[in-house]
PDB file of N, CA, C and O in Angstrom:
ATOM      1  N   MET A   1       0.839  -1.171   0.000  1.00  0.00           N
ATOM      2  CA  MET A   1       0.000   0.000   0.000  1.00  0.00           C
ATOM      3  C   MET A   1       0.893   1.246   0.000  1.00  0.00           C
ATOM      4  O   MET A   1       1.624   1.491   0.948  1.00  0.00           O
ATOM      5  N   PRO A   2       0.841   2.076  -1.051  1.00  0.00           N
ATOM      6  CA  PRO A   2       1.675   3.282  -1.090  1.00  0.00           C
ATOM      7  C   PRO A   2       1.171   4.331  -0.100  1.00  0.00           C
ATOM      8  O   PRO A   2      -0.009   4.442   0.172  1.00  0.00           O
ATOM      9  N   THR A   3       2.135   5.073   0.428  1.00  0.00           N
ATOM     10  CA  THR A   3       1.772   6.128   1.373  1.00  0.00           C
ATOM     11  C   THR A   3       1.676   7.453   0.644  1.00  0.00           C
ATOM     12  O   THR A   3       2.284   7.653  -0.408  1.00  0.00           O
ATOM     13  N   ASN A   4       0.934   8.353   1.202  1.00  0.00           N
ATOM     14  CA  ASN A   4       0.728   9.660   0.603  1.00  0.00           C
ATOM     15  C   ASN A   4       1.912  10.562   0.924  1.00  0.00           C
ATOM     16  O   ASN A   4       2.162  10.872   2.082  1.00  0.00           O
ATOM     17  N   PRO A   5       2.673  11.028  -0.100  1.00  0.00           N
ATOM     18  CA  PRO A   5       3.827  11.879   0.168  1.00  0.00           C
ATOM     19  C   PRO A   5       3.441  13.220   0.807  1.00  0.00           C
ATOM     20  O   PRO A   5       4.208  13.794   1.577  1.00  0.00           O
ATOM     21  N   ASN A   6       2.272  13.729   0.484  1.00  0.00           N
ATOM     22  CA  ASN A   6       1.843  15.000   1.076  1.00  0.00           C
ATOM     23  C   ASN A   6       1.661  14.865   2.583  1.00  0.00           C
ATOM     24  O   ASN A   6       1.932  15.796   3.331  1.00  0.00           O
ATOM     25  N   ARG A   7       1.200  13.710   3.038  1.00  0.00           N
ATOM     26  CA  ARG A   7       1.009  13.474   4.465  1.00  0.00           C
ATOM     27  C   ARG A   7       2.360  13.484   5.182  1.00  0.00           C
ATOM     28  O   ARG A   7       2.508  14.069   6.257  1.00  0.00           O
ATOM     29  N   HIS A   8       3.356  12.835   4.597  1.00  0.00           N
ATOM     30  CA  HIS A   8       4.693  12.812   5.194  1.00  0.00           C
ATOM     31  C   HIS A   8       5.311  14.214   5.198  1.00  0.00           C
ATOM     32  O   HIS A   8       5.981  14.595   6.151  1.00  0.00           O
ATOM     33  N   HIS A   9       5.086  14.962   4.140  1.00  0.00           N
ATOM     34  CA  HIS A   9       5.613  16.325   4.064  1.00  0.00           C
ATOM     35  C   HIS A   9       4.984  17.188   5.164  1.00  0.00           C
ATOM     36  O   HIS A   9       5.693  17.915   5.867  1.00  0.00           O
ATOM     37  N   PHE A  10       3.670  17.109   5.301  1.00  0.00           N
ATOM     38  CA  PHE A  10       2.978  17.884   6.330  1.00  0.00           C
ATOM     39  C   PHE A  10       3.462  17.495   7.716  1.00  0.00           C
ATOM     40  O   PHE A  10       3.712  18.353   8.560  1.00  0.00           O
ATOM     41  N   ARG A  11       3.624  16.198   7.951  1.00  0.00           N
ATOM     42  CA  ARG A  11       4.102  15.732   9.255  1.00  0.00           C
ATOM     43  C   ARG A  11       5.516  16.252   9.529  1.00  0.00           C
ATOM     44  O   ARG A  11       5.834  16.679  10.640  1.00  0.00           O
ATOM     45  N   GLY A  12       6.388  16.210   8.533  1.00  0.00           N
ATOM     46  CA  GLY A  12       7.752  16.713   8.697  1.00  0.00           C
ATOM     47  C   GLY A  12       7.772  18.196   9.011  1.00  0.00           C
ATOM     48  O   GLY A  12       8.514  18.649   9.886  1.00  0.00           O
ATOM     49  N   VAL A  13       6.955  18.971   8.293  1.00  0.00           N
ATOM     50  CA  VAL A  13       6.891  20.411   8.547  1.00  0.00           C
ATOM     51  C   VAL A  13       6.338  20.674   9.941  1.00  0.00           C
ATOM     52  O   VAL A  13       6.823  21.558  10.660  1.00  0.00           O
ATOM     53  N   LEU A  14       5.350  19.916  10.358  1.00  0.00           N
ATOM     54  CA  LEU A  14       4.767  20.075  11.690  1.00  0.00           C
ATOM     55  C   LEU A  14       5.790  19.775  12.786  1.00  0.00           C
ATOM     56  O   LEU A  14       5.927  20.543  13.746  1.00  0.00           O
ATOM     57  N   ILE A  15       6.539  18.696  12.634  1.00  0.00           N
ATOM     58  CA  ILE A  15       7.562  18.335  13.622  1.00  0.00           C
ATOM     59  C   ILE A  15       8.667  19.388  13.649  1.00  0.00           C
ATOM     60  O   ILE A  15       9.139  19.792  14.719  1.00  0.00           O
ATOM     61  N   LEU A  16       9.084  19.865  12.488  1.00  0.00           N
ATOM     62  CA  LEU A  16      10.115  20.900  12.421  1.00  0.00           C
ATOM     63  C   LEU A  16       9.635  22.202  13.070  1.00  0.00           C
ATOM     64  O   LEU A  16      10.378  22.853  13.804  1.00  0.00           O
ATOM     65  N   THR A  17       8.380  22.559  12.843  1.00  0.00           N
ATOM     66  CA  THR A  17       7.819  23.760  13.460  1.00  0.00           C
ATOM     67  C   THR A  17       7.759  23.614  14.972  1.00  0.00           C
ATOM     68  O   THR A  17       8.087  24.549  15.713  1.00  0.00           O
ATOM     69  N   LEU A  18       7.350  22.447  15.453  1.00  0.00           N
ATOM     70  CA  LEU A  18       7.291  22.201  16.897  1.00  0.00           C
ATOM     71  C   LEU A  18       8.682  22.280  17.521  1.00  0.00           C
ATOM     72  O   LEU A  18       8.869  22.911  18.566  1.00  0.00           O
ATOM     73  N   ALA A  19       9.669  21.667  16.877  1.00  0.00           N
ATOM     74  CA  ALA A  19      11.040  21.714  17.398  1.00  0.00           C
ATOM     75  C   ALA A  19      11.564  23.147  17.423  1.00  0.00           C
ATOM     76  O   ALA A  19      12.215  23.555  18.390  1.00  0.00           O
ATOM     77  N   THR A  20      11.259  23.920  16.397  1.00  0.00           N
ATOM     78  CA  THR A  20      11.691  25.319  16.353  1.00  0.00           C
ATOM     79  C   THR A  20      11.019  26.131  17.446  1.00  0.00           C
ATOM     80  O   THR A  20      11.650  26.977  18.087  1.00  0.00           O
ATOM     81  N   PHE A  21       9.742  25.875  17.690  1.00  0.00           N
ATOM     82  CA  PHE A  21       9.018  26.572  18.748  1.00  0.00           C
ATOM     83  C   PHE A  21       9.631  26.266  20.117  1.00  0.00           C
ATOM     84  O   PHE A  21       9.876  27.176  20.916  1.00  0.00           O
ATOM     85  N   ILE A  22       9.897  24.995  20.373  1.00  0.00           N
ATOM     86  CA  ILE A  22      10.493  24.611  21.656  1.00  0.00           C
ATOM     87  C   ILE A  22      11.878  25.243  21.798  1.00  0.00           C
ATOM     88  O   ILE A  22      12.214  25.798  22.841  1.00  0.00           O
ATOM     89  N   TRP A  23      12.692  25.161  20.750  1.00  0.00           N
ATOM     90  CA  TRP A  23      14.034  25.741  20.792  1.00  0.00           C
ATOM     91  C   TRP A  23      13.961  27.249  21.015  1.00  0.00           C
ATOM     92  O   TRP A  23      14.718  27.810  21.809  1.00  0.00           O
ATOM     93  N   GLY A  24      13.058  27.928  20.342  1.00  0.00           N
ATOM     94  CA  GLY A  24      12.945  29.376  20.468  1.00  0.00           C
ATOM     95  C   GLY A  24      12.486  29.823  21.847  1.00  0.00           C
ATOM     96  O   GLY A  24      12.913  30.867  22.344  1.00  0.00           O
ATOM     97  N   THR A  25      11.621  29.061  22.477  1.00  0.00           N
ATOM     98  CA  THR A  25      11.126  29.460  23.798  1.00  0.00           C
ATOM     99  C   THR A  25      12.167  29.250  24.887  1.00  0.00           C
ATOM    100  O   THR A  25      12.049  29.850  25.955  1.00  0.00           O
ATOM    101  N   THR A  26      13.186  28.447  24.630  1.00  0.00           N
ATOM    102  CA  THR A  26      14.200  28.230  25.668  1.00  0.00           C
ATOM    103  C   THR A  26      14.946  29.512  26.006  1.00  0.00           C
ATOM    104  O   THR A  26      15.388  29.677  27.136  1.00  0.00           O
ATOM    105  N   PHE A  27      15.072  30.413  25.056  1.00  0.00           N
ATOM    106  CA  PHE A  27      15.763  31.673  25.330  1.00  0.00           C
ATOM    107  C   PHE A  27      14.981  32.509  26.337  1.00  0.00           C
ATOM    108  O   PHE A  27      15.547  33.075  27.268  1.00  0.00           O
ATOM    109  N   VAL A  28      13.681  32.587  26.151  1.00  0.00           N
ATOM    110  CA  VAL A  28      12.831  33.349  27.061  1.00  0.00           C
ATOM    111  C   VAL A  28      12.816  32.706  28.445  1.00  0.00           C
ATOM    112  O   VAL A  28      12.944  33.384  29.473  1.00  0.00           O
ATOM    113  N   VAL A  29      12.683  31.387  28.479  1.00  0.00           N
ATOM    114  CA  VAL A  29      12.657  30.668  29.758  1.00  0.00           C
ATOM    115  C   VAL A  29      13.980  30.846  30.495  1.00  0.00           C
ATOM    116  O   VAL A  29      14.002  31.091  31.708  1.00  0.00           O
ATOM    117  N   THR A  30      15.090  30.751  29.781  1.00  0.00           N
ATOM    118  CA  THR A  30      16.407  30.922  30.408  1.00  0.00           C
ATOM    119  C   THR A  30      16.570  32.340  30.946  1.00  0.00           C
ATOM    120  O   THR A  30      17.064  32.533  32.060  1.00  0.00           O
ATOM    121  N   LYS A  31      16.141  33.324  30.170  1.00  0.00           N
ATOM    122  CA  LYS A  31      16.259  34.709  30.629  1.00  0.00           C
ATOM    123  C   LYS A  31      15.443  34.928  31.901  1.00  0.00           C
ATOM    124  O   LYS A  31      15.910  35.572  32.848  1.00  0.00           O
ATOM    125  N   GLN A  32      14.237  34.391  31.951  1.00  0.00           N
ATOM    126  CA  GLN A  32      13.395  34.528  33.141  1.00  0.00           C
ATOM    127  C   GLN A  32      13.993  33.767  34.330  1.00  0.00           C
ATOM    128  O   GLN A  32      13.956  34.240  35.460  1.00  0.00           O
ATOM    129  N   ALA A  33      14.533  32.593  34.068  1.00  0.00           N
ATOM    130  CA  ALA A  33      15.102  31.779  35.146  1.00  0.00           C
ATOM    131  C   ALA A  33      16.334  32.448  35.749  1.00  0.00           C
ATOM    132  O   ALA A  33      16.571  32.338  36.960  1.00  0.00           O
ATOM    133  N   LEU A  34      17.115  33.142  34.934  1.00  0.00           N
ATOM    134  CA  LEU A  34      18.323  33.800  35.434  1.00  0.00           C
ATOM    135  C   LEU A  34      18.012  34.965  36.372  1.00  0.00           C
ATOM    136  O   LEU A  34      18.876  35.400  37.124  1.00  0.00           O
ATOM    137  N   GLN A  35      16.790  35.452  36.335  1.00  0.00           N
ATOM    138  CA  GLN A  35      16.398  36.510  37.261  1.00  0.00           C
ATOM    139  C   GLN A  35      16.183  35.969  38.664  1.00  0.00           C
ATOM    140  O   GLN A  35      16.247  36.712  39.637  1.00  0.00           O
ATOM    141  N   ASN A  36      15.895  34.672  38.781  1.00  0.00           N
ATOM    142  CA  ASN A  36      15.591  34.067  40.077  1.00  0.00           C
ATOM    143  C   ASN A  36      16.661  33.117  40.595  1.00  0.00           C
ATOM    144  O   ASN A  36      16.659  32.788  41.777  1.00  0.00           O
ATOM    145  N   PHE A  37      17.523  32.637  39.718  1.00  0.00           N
ATOM    146  CA  PHE A  37      18.536  31.656  40.105  1.00  0.00           C
ATOM    147  C   PHE A  37      19.894  32.101  39.591  1.00  0.00           C
ATOM    148  O   PHE A  37      19.992  32.690  38.519  1.00  0.00           O
ATOM    149  N   PRO A  38      20.965  31.772  40.320  1.00  0.00           N
ATOM    150  CA  PRO A  38      22.308  32.037  39.791  1.00  0.00           C
ATOM    151  C   PRO A  38      22.577  31.154  38.563  1.00  0.00           C
ATOM    152  O   PRO A  38      22.017  30.063  38.427  1.00  0.00           O
ATOM    153  N   ALA A  39      23.421  31.641  37.690  1.00  0.00           N
ATOM    154  CA  ALA A  39      23.715  30.913  36.451  1.00  0.00           C
ATOM    155  C   ALA A  39      24.270  29.518  36.732  1.00  0.00           C
ATOM    156  O   ALA A  39      23.908  28.552  36.057  1.00  0.00           O
ATOM    157  N   ALA A  40      25.123  29.393  37.731  1.00  0.00           N
ATOM    158  CA  ALA A  40      25.716  28.089  38.043  1.00  0.00           C
ATOM    159  C   ALA A  40      24.641  27.089  38.480  1.00  0.00           C
ATOM    160  O   ALA A  40      24.695  25.911  38.113  1.00  0.00           O
ATOM    161  N   SER A  41      23.665  27.536  39.231  1.00  0.00           N
ATOM    162  CA  SER A  41      22.583  26.644  39.667  1.00  0.00           C
ATOM    163  C   SER A  41      21.724  26.205  38.491  1.00  0.00           C
ATOM    164  O   SER A  41      21.286  25.058  38.417  1.00  0.00           O
ATOM    165  N   LEU A  42      21.496  27.118  37.566  1.00  0.00           N
ATOM    166  CA  LEU A  42      20.709  26.770  36.386  1.00  0.00           C
ATOM    167  C   LEU A  42      21.432  25.742  35.524  1.00  0.00           C
ATOM    168  O   LEU A  42      20.830  24.774  35.047  1.00  0.00           O
ATOM    169  N   VAL A  43      22.725  25.925  35.337  1.00  0.00           N
ATOM    170  CA  VAL A  43      23.513  24.960  34.558  1.00  0.00           C
ATOM    171  C   VAL A  43      23.526  23.601  35.264  1.00  0.00           C
ATOM    172  O   VAL A  43      23.370  22.554  34.626  1.00  0.00           O
ATOM    173  N   LEU A  44      23.686  23.602  36.580  1.00  0.00           N
ATOM    174  CA  LEU A  44      23.662  22.357  37.336  1.00  0.00           C
ATOM    175  C   LEU A  44      22.330  21.643  37.161  1.00  0.00           C
ATOM    176  O   LEU A  44      22.295  20.427  36.922  1.00  0.00           O
ATOM    177  N   ALA A  45      21.233  22.371  37.251  1.00  0.00           N
ATOM    178  CA  ALA A  45      19.913  21.765  37.083  1.00  0.00           C
ATOM    179  C   ALA A  45      19.750  21.179  35.682  1.00  0.00           C
ATOM    180  O   ALA A  45      19.216  20.079  35.515  1.00  0.00           O
ATOM    181  N   ARG A  46      20.218  21.895  34.662  1.00  0.00           N
ATOM    182  CA  ARG A  46      20.125  21.394  33.291  1.00  0.00           C
ATOM    183  C   ARG A  46      20.894  20.082  33.128  1.00  0.00           C
ATOM    184  O   ARG A  46      20.417  19.136  32.501  1.00  0.00           O
ATOM    185  N   PHE A  47      22.102  20.021  33.698  1.00  0.00           N
ATOM    186  CA  PHE A  47      22.908  18.817  33.559  1.00  0.00           C
ATOM    187  C   PHE A  47      22.329  17.660  34.366  1.00  0.00           C
ATOM    188  O   PHE A  47      22.407  16.506  33.944  1.00  0.00           O
ATOM    189  N   LEU A  48      21.760  17.947  35.523  1.00  0.00           N
ATOM    190  CA  LEU A  48      21.129  16.885  36.308  1.00  0.00           C
ATOM    191  C   LEU A  48      19.924  16.299  35.577  1.00  0.00           C
ATOM    192  O   LEU A  48      19.730  15.078  35.555  1.00  0.00           O
ATOM    193  N   ILE A  49      19.116  17.162  34.982  1.00  0.00           N
ATOM    194  CA  ILE A  49      17.963  16.679  34.215  1.00  0.00           C
ATOM    195  C   ILE A  49      18.429  15.824  33.038  1.00  0.00           C
ATOM    196  O   ILE A  49      17.895  14.741  32.777  1.00  0.00           O
ATOM    197  N   ALA A  50      19.457  16.291  32.330  1.00  0.00           N
ATOM    198  CA  ALA A  50      19.992  15.520  31.202  1.00  0.00           C
ATOM    199  C   ALA A  50      20.549  14.180  31.659  1.00  0.00           C
ATOM    200  O   ALA A  50      20.351  13.152  30.998  1.00  0.00           O
ATOM    201  N   ALA A  51      21.228  14.160  32.802  1.00  0.00           N
ATOM    202  CA  ALA A  51      21.787  12.909  33.324  1.00  0.00           C
ATOM    203  C   ALA A  51      20.679  11.918  33.648  1.00  0.00           C
ATOM    204  O   ALA A  51      20.774  10.731  33.310  1.00  0.00           O
ATOM    205  N   VAL A  52      19.616  12.386  34.275  1.00  0.00           N
ATOM    206  CA  VAL A  52      18.503  11.501  34.626  1.00  0.00           C
ATOM    207  C   VAL A  52      17.845  10.942  33.365  1.00  0.00           C
ATOM    208  O   VAL A  52      17.502   9.762  33.296  1.00  0.00           O
ATOM    209  N   VAL A  53      17.706  11.775  32.345  1.00  0.00           N
ATOM    210  CA  VAL A  53      17.077  11.333  31.100  1.00  0.00           C
ATOM    211  C   VAL A  53      17.924  10.276  30.396  1.00  0.00           C
ATOM    212  O   VAL A  53      17.402   9.294  29.857  1.00  0.00           O
ATOM    213  N   PHE A  54      19.246  10.435  30.417  1.00  0.00           N
ATOM    214  CA  PHE A  54      20.114   9.539  29.651  1.00  0.00           C
ATOM    215  C   PHE A  54      20.647   8.347  30.437  1.00  0.00           C
ATOM    216  O   PHE A  54      21.295   7.479  29.848  1.00  0.00           O
ATOM    217  N   ILE A  55      20.399   8.264  31.722  1.00  0.00           N
ATOM    218  CA  ILE A  55      20.874   7.118  32.512  1.00  0.00           C
ATOM    219  C   ILE A  55      20.397   5.775  31.954  1.00  0.00           C
ATOM    220  O   ILE A  55      21.179   4.825  31.898  1.00  0.00           O
ATOM    221  N   PRO A  56      19.143   5.660  31.488  1.00  0.00           N
ATOM    222  CA  PRO A  56      18.728   4.356  30.936  1.00  0.00           C
ATOM    223  C   PRO A  56      19.536   3.907  29.721  1.00  0.00           C
ATOM    224  O   PRO A  56      19.580   2.719  29.405  1.00  0.00           O
ATOM    225  N   PHE A  57      20.179   4.826  29.022  1.00  0.00           N
ATOM    226  CA  PHE A  57      20.944   4.483  27.831  1.00  0.00           C
ATOM    227  C   PHE A  57      22.424   4.250  28.128  1.00  0.00           C
ATOM    228  O   PHE A  57      23.209   4.009  27.220  1.00  0.00           O
ATOM    229  N   LEU A  58      22.810   4.339  29.384  1.00  0.00           N
ATOM    230  CA  LEU A  58      24.209   4.250  29.773  1.00  0.00           C
ATOM    231  C   LEU A  58      24.722   2.819  29.646  1.00  0.00           C
ATOM    232  O   LEU A  58      24.129   1.880  30.167  1.00  0.00           O
ATOM    233  N   ARG A  59      25.812   2.685  28.959  1.00  0.00           N
ATOM    234  CA  ARG A  59      26.511   1.400  28.859  1.00  0.00           C
ATOM    235  C   ARG A  59      27.917   1.643  29.384  1.00  0.00           C
ATOM    236  O   ARG A  59      28.646   2.484  28.866  1.00  0.00           O
ATOM    237  N   LEU A  60      28.261   0.919  30.394  1.00  0.00           N
ATOM    238  CA  LEU A  60      29.568   1.120  31.003  1.00  0.00           C
ATOM    239  C   LEU A  60      30.643   0.449  30.169  1.00  0.00           C
ATOM    240  O   LEU A  60      30.489  -0.661  29.707  1.00  0.00           O
ATOM    241  N   GLY A  61      31.738   1.143  30.018  1.00  0.00           N
ATOM    242  CA  GLY A  61      32.870   0.613  29.275  1.00  0.00           C
ATOM    243  C   GLY A  61      33.985   1.641  29.262  1.00  0.00           C
ATOM    244  O   GLY A  61      33.745   2.844  29.383  1.00  0.00           O
ATOM    245  N   ARG A  62      35.187   1.179  29.094  1.00  0.00           N
ATOM    246  CA  ARG A  62      36.351   2.071  29.136  1.00  0.00           C
ATOM    247  C   ARG A  62      36.298   3.128  28.036  1.00  0.00           C
ATOM    248  O   ARG A  62      36.564   4.304  28.279  1.00  0.00           O
ATOM    249  N   ARG A  63      35.937   2.720  26.829  1.00  0.00           N
ATOM    250  CA  ARG A  63      35.890   3.672  25.719  1.00  0.00           C
ATOM    251  C   ARG A  63      34.846   4.755  25.968  1.00  0.00           C
ATOM    252  O   ARG A  63      35.044   5.914  25.621  1.00  0.00           O
ATOM    253  N   LEU A  64      33.735   4.377  26.579  1.00  0.00           N
ATOM    254  CA  LEU A  64      32.692   5.353  26.882  1.00  0.00           C
ATOM    255  C   LEU A  64      33.192   6.401  27.862  1.00  0.00           C
ATOM    256  O   LEU A  64      32.979   7.595  27.682  1.00  0.00           O
ATOM    257  N   TRP A  65      33.872   5.953  28.924  1.00  0.00           N
ATOM    258  CA  TRP A  65      34.357   6.888  29.933  1.00  0.00           C
ATOM    259  C   TRP A  65      35.431   7.816  29.370  1.00  0.00           C
ATOM    260  O   TRP A  65      35.484   8.990  29.721  1.00  0.00           O
ATOM    261  N   ILE A  66      36.281   7.311  28.488  1.00  0.00           N
ATOM    262  CA  ILE A  66      37.304   8.154  27.860  1.00  0.00           C
ATOM    263  C   ILE A  66      36.633   9.215  26.978  1.00  0.00           C
ATOM    264  O   ILE A  66      36.967  10.402  27.044  1.00  0.00           O
ATOM    265  N   ALA A  67      35.673   8.791  26.166  1.00  0.00           N
ATOM    266  CA  ALA A  67      34.960   9.741  25.304  1.00  0.00           C
ATOM    267  C   ALA A  67      34.178  10.746  26.135  1.00  0.00           C
ATOM    268  O   ALA A  67      34.161  11.943  25.822  1.00  0.00           O
ATOM    269  N   ALA A  68      33.531  10.285  27.202  1.00  0.00           N
ATOM    270  CA  ALA A  68      32.757  11.190  28.064  1.00  0.00           C
ATOM    271  C   ALA A  68      33.668  12.209  28.743  1.00  0.00           C
ATOM    272  O   ALA A  68      33.316  13.389  28.857  1.00  0.00           O
ATOM    273  N   GLY A  69      34.828  11.772  29.175  1.00  0.00           N
ATOM    274  CA  GLY A  69      35.777  12.694  29.790  1.00  0.00           C
ATOM    275  C   GLY A  69      36.243  13.752  28.813  1.00  0.00           C
ATOM    276  O   GLY A  69      36.319  14.941  29.151  1.00  0.00           O
ATOM    277  N   GLU A  70      36.566  13.341  27.604  1.00  0.00           N
ATOM    278  CA  GLU A  70      36.999  14.301  26.593  1.00  0.00           C
ATOM    279  C   GLU A  70      35.890  15.297  26.266  1.00  0.00           C
ATOM    280  O   GLU A  70      36.117  16.508  26.208  1.00  0.00           O
ATOM    281  N   LEU A  71      34.690  14.795  26.049  1.00  0.00           N
ATOM    282  CA  LEU A  71      33.572  15.695  25.764  1.00  0.00           C
ATOM    283  C   LEU A  71      33.274  16.619  26.941  1.00  0.00           C
ATOM    284  O   LEU A  71      32.925  17.790  26.754  1.00  0.00           O
ATOM    285  N   GLY A  72      33.422  16.112  28.145  1.00  0.00           N
ATOM    286  CA  GLY A  72      33.206  16.933  29.332  1.00  0.00           C
ATOM    287  C   GLY A  72      34.195  18.079  29.414  1.00  0.00           C
ATOM    288  O   GLY A  72      33.830  19.198  29.770  1.00  0.00           O
ATOM    289  N   VAL A  73      35.449  17.800  29.077  1.00  0.00           N
ATOM    290  CA  VAL A  73      36.469  18.859  29.087  1.00  0.00           C
ATOM    291  C   VAL A  73      36.137  19.917  28.045  1.00  0.00           C
ATOM    292  O   VAL A  73      36.207  21.120  28.321  1.00  0.00           O
ATOM    293  N   TRP A  74      35.757  19.504  26.839  1.00  0.00           N
ATOM    294  CA  TRP A  74      35.410  20.475  25.797  1.00  0.00           C
ATOM    295  C   TRP A  74      34.188  21.300  26.198  1.00  0.00           C
ATOM    296  O   TRP A  74      34.154  22.512  25.975  1.00  0.00           O
ATOM    297  N   LEU A  75      33.219  20.656  26.782  1.00  0.00           N
ATOM    298  CA  LEU A  75      32.022  21.371  27.216  1.00  0.00           C
ATOM    299  C   LEU A  75      32.353  22.354  28.332  1.00  0.00           C
ATOM    300  O   LEU A  75      31.881  23.487  28.341  1.00  0.00           O
ATOM    301  N   TRP A  76      33.175  21.905  29.271  1.00  0.00           N
ATOM    302  CA  TRP A  76      33.595  22.789  30.366  1.00  0.00           C
ATOM    303  C   TRP A  76      34.333  24.008  29.816  1.00  0.00           C
ATOM    304  O   TRP A  76      34.095  25.131  30.238  1.00  0.00           O
ATOM    305  N   LEU A  77      35.227  23.784  28.861  1.00  0.00           N
ATOM    306  CA  LEU A  77      35.950  24.904  28.254  1.00  0.00           C
ATOM    307  C   LEU A  77      34.987  25.864  27.566  1.00  0.00           C
ATOM    308  O   LEU A  77      35.148  27.087  27.659  1.00  0.00           O
ATOM    309  N   GLY A  78      33.987  25.311  26.903  1.00  0.00           N
ATOM    310  CA  GLY A  78      33.003  26.165  26.236  1.00  0.00           C
ATOM    311  C   GLY A  78      32.227  27.014  27.221  1.00  0.00           C
ATOM    312  O   GLY A  78      32.013  28.206  27.008  1.00  0.00           O
ATOM    313  N   PHE A  79      31.788  26.402  28.318  1.00  0.00           N
ATOM    314  CA  PHE A  79      31.031  27.144  29.319  1.00  0.00           C
ATOM    315  C   PHE A  79      31.892  28.183  30.019  1.00  0.00           C
ATOM    316  O   PHE A  79      31.436  29.287  30.313  1.00  0.00           O
ATOM    317  N   THR A  80      33.138  27.842  30.323  1.00  0.00           N
ATOM    318  CA  THR A  80      33.985  28.799  31.053  1.00  0.00           C
ATOM    319  C   THR A  80      34.399  29.972  30.177  1.00  0.00           C
ATOM    320  O   THR A  80      34.604  31.071  30.680  1.00  0.00           O
ATOM    321  N   THR A  81      34.531  29.765  28.879  1.00  0.00           N
ATOM    322  CA  THR A  81      34.901  30.878  28.007  1.00  0.00           C
ATOM    323  C   THR A  81      33.715  31.780  27.681  1.00  0.00           C
ATOM    324  O   THR A  81      33.909  32.896  27.194  1.00  0.00           O
ATOM    325  N   GLN A  82      32.528  31.323  27.948  1.00  0.00           N
ATOM    326  CA  GLN A  82      31.361  32.178  27.718  1.00  0.00           C
ATOM    327  C   GLN A  82      31.199  33.129  28.859  1.00  0.00           C
ATOM    328  O   GLN A  82      30.598  34.123  28.846  1.00  0.00           O
TER     329      GLN A  82
END
């Protein structure tokens, strides 16, 4: 049974619009949050939420820890230079 290409196109545009809306509102939410919380606390909360979300996907292994350490250093450098 062939699928309707217009339906897939509409769905793709809808998902892209939703992702753009969510991404765009993060700036406003972050600006409002910084009025009530220190920047370091906000960053800590963001990383804790991300850690909780990704814990189910965690696979322990030496290569993973090496890659995570390297990425952590690059991310830390990015945050400290901002």
